[in-house]
Coordinates of C-alpha atoms in Angstrom, one line a residue:
X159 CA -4.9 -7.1 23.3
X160 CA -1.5 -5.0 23.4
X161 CA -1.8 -1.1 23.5
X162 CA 2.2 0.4 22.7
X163 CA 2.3 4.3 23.1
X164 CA 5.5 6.7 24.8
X165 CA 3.0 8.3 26.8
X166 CA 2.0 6.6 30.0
X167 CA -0.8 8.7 30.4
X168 CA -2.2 7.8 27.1
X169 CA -1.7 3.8 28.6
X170 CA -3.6 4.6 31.6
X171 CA -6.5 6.2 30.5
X172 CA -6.9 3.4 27.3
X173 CA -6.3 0.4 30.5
X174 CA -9.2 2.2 32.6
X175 CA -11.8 2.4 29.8
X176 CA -11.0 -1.0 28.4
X177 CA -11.9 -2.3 32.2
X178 CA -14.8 -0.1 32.2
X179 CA -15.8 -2.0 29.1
X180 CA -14.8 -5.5 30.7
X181 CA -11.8 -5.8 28.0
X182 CA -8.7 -7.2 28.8
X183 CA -6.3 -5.0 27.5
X184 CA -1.6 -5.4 28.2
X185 CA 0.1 -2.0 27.7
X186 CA 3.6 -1.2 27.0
X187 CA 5.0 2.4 27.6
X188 CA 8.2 2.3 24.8
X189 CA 9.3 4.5 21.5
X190 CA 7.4 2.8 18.7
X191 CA 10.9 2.8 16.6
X192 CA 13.2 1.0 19.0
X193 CA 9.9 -1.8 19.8
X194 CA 8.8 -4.6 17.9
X195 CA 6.7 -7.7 18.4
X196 CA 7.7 -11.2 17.3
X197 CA 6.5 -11.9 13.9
X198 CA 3.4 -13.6 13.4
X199 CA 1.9 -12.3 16.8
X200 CA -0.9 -10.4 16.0
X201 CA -4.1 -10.7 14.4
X202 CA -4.3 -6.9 13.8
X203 CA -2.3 -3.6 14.2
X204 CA -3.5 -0.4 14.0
X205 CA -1.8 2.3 13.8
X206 CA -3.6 5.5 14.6
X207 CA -2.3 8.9 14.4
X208 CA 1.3 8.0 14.3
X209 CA 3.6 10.8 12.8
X210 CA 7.1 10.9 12.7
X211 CA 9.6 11.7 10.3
X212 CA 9.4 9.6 7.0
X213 CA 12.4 7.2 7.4
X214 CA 10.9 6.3 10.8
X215 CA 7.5 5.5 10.0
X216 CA 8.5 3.7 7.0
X217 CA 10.2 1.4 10.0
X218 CA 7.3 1.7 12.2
X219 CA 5.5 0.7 9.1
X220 CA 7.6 -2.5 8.3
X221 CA 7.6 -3.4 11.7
X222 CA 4.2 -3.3 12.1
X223 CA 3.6 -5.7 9.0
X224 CA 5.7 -8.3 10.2
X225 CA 4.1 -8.5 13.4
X226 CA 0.8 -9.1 11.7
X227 CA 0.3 -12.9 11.1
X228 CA -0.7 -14.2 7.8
X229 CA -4.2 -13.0 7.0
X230 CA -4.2 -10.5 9.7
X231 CA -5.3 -6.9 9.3
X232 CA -3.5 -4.1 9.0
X233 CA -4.9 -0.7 9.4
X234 CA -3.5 2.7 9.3
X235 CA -5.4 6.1 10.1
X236 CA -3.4 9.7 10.0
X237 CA -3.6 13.1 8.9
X238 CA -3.3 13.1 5.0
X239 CA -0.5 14.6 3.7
X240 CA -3.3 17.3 1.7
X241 CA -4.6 17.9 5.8
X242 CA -2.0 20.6 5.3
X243 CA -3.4 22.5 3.0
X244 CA -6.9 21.7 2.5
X245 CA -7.8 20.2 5.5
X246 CA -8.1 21.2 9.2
X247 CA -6.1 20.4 12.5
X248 CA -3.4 18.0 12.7
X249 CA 0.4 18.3 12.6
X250 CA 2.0 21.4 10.4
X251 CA 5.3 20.0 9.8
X252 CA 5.1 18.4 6.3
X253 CA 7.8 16.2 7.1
X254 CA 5.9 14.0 9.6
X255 CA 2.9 13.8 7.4
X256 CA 2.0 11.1 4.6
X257 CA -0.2 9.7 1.9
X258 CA -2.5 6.8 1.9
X259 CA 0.1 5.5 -1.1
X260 CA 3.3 6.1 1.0
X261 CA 2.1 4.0 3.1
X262 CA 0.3 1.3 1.0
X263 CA 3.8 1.4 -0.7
X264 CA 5.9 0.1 2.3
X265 CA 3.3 -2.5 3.2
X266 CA 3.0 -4.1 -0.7
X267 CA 5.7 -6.6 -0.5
X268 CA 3.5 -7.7 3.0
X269 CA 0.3 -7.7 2.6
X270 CA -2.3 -7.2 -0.2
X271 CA -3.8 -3.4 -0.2
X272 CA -7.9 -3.3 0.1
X273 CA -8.1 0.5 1.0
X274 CA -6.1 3.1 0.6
X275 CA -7.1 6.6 0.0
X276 CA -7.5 9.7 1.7
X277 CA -10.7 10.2 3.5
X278 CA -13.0 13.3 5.1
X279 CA -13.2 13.7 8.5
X280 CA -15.6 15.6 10.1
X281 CA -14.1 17.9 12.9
X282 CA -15.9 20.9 15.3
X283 CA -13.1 23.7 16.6
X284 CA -13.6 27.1 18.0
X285 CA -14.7 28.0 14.4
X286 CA -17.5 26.0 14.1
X287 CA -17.4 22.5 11.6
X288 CA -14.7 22.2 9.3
X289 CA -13.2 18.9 7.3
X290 CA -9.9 17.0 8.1
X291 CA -8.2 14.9 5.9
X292 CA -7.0 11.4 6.7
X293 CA -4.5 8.8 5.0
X294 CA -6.7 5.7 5.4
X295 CA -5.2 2.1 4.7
X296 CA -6.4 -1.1 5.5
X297 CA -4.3 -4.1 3.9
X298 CA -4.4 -8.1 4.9
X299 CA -1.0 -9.8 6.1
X300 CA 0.4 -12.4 3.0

């Protein structure tokens, strides 16, 4: 299993609890838009709370989907777009935020879409409970 993320501190605390779980697990420290993986490589990429401006997701995106071998999985969780105004948490610059369809958009000419909708997330603050909204989308590689 590969773990990507610019943060090597991010890297190091997913390498210790994988080995506290007996899971194998290679990272790689790089900017998700100048990385890619050969095509075909994967059974499954997630990508989790990844916002950047549109034009580089959309990459990030595409990328993603041809790393995903045929019948693979691809999976995508993020703040919703609607977090912003009717949700809780997350990024406040609209610009790095999208929707379940954005995304299911970029990944149509890959991979058939099985899920894509916005979803409720529960989430405790200094305020007590409130909801967050997330972009969910779950497709399989053509």
């Amino acid at each position: 299993m590969d773990a990507v993320d610019f943060s090597a501190v991010a890297l190091q605390k997913a390498g210790r609890l994988a080995a506290e779980r007996g899971a194998r697990l290679h990272t790689v420290c790089a900017d998700l838009t100048a990385w890619s993986a050969a095509e075909g490589t994967y059974d499954l990429a997630l990508i989790a709370y990844v916002h950047l401006p549109w034009q580089q997701m959309e990459h990030v995106l595409r990328q993603a989907a041809r790393a995903v071998r045929p019948g693979g999985t691809l999976l995508l969780v993020g703040h919703d777009a609607a977090n912003l105004r009717q949700g809780h948490g997350g990024p406040q610059d609209p610009r790095v935020l999208y929707t379940a369809e954005q995304v299911a958009a970029v990944w149509r000419p890959y991979a058939d879409i099985v899920r894509a909708e916005t979803v409720e997330r529960p989430v405790t603050g200094a305020d007590g409970p409130r909801t967050a909204l997330d972009a969910l989308v779950r497709a399989v590689r053509l």
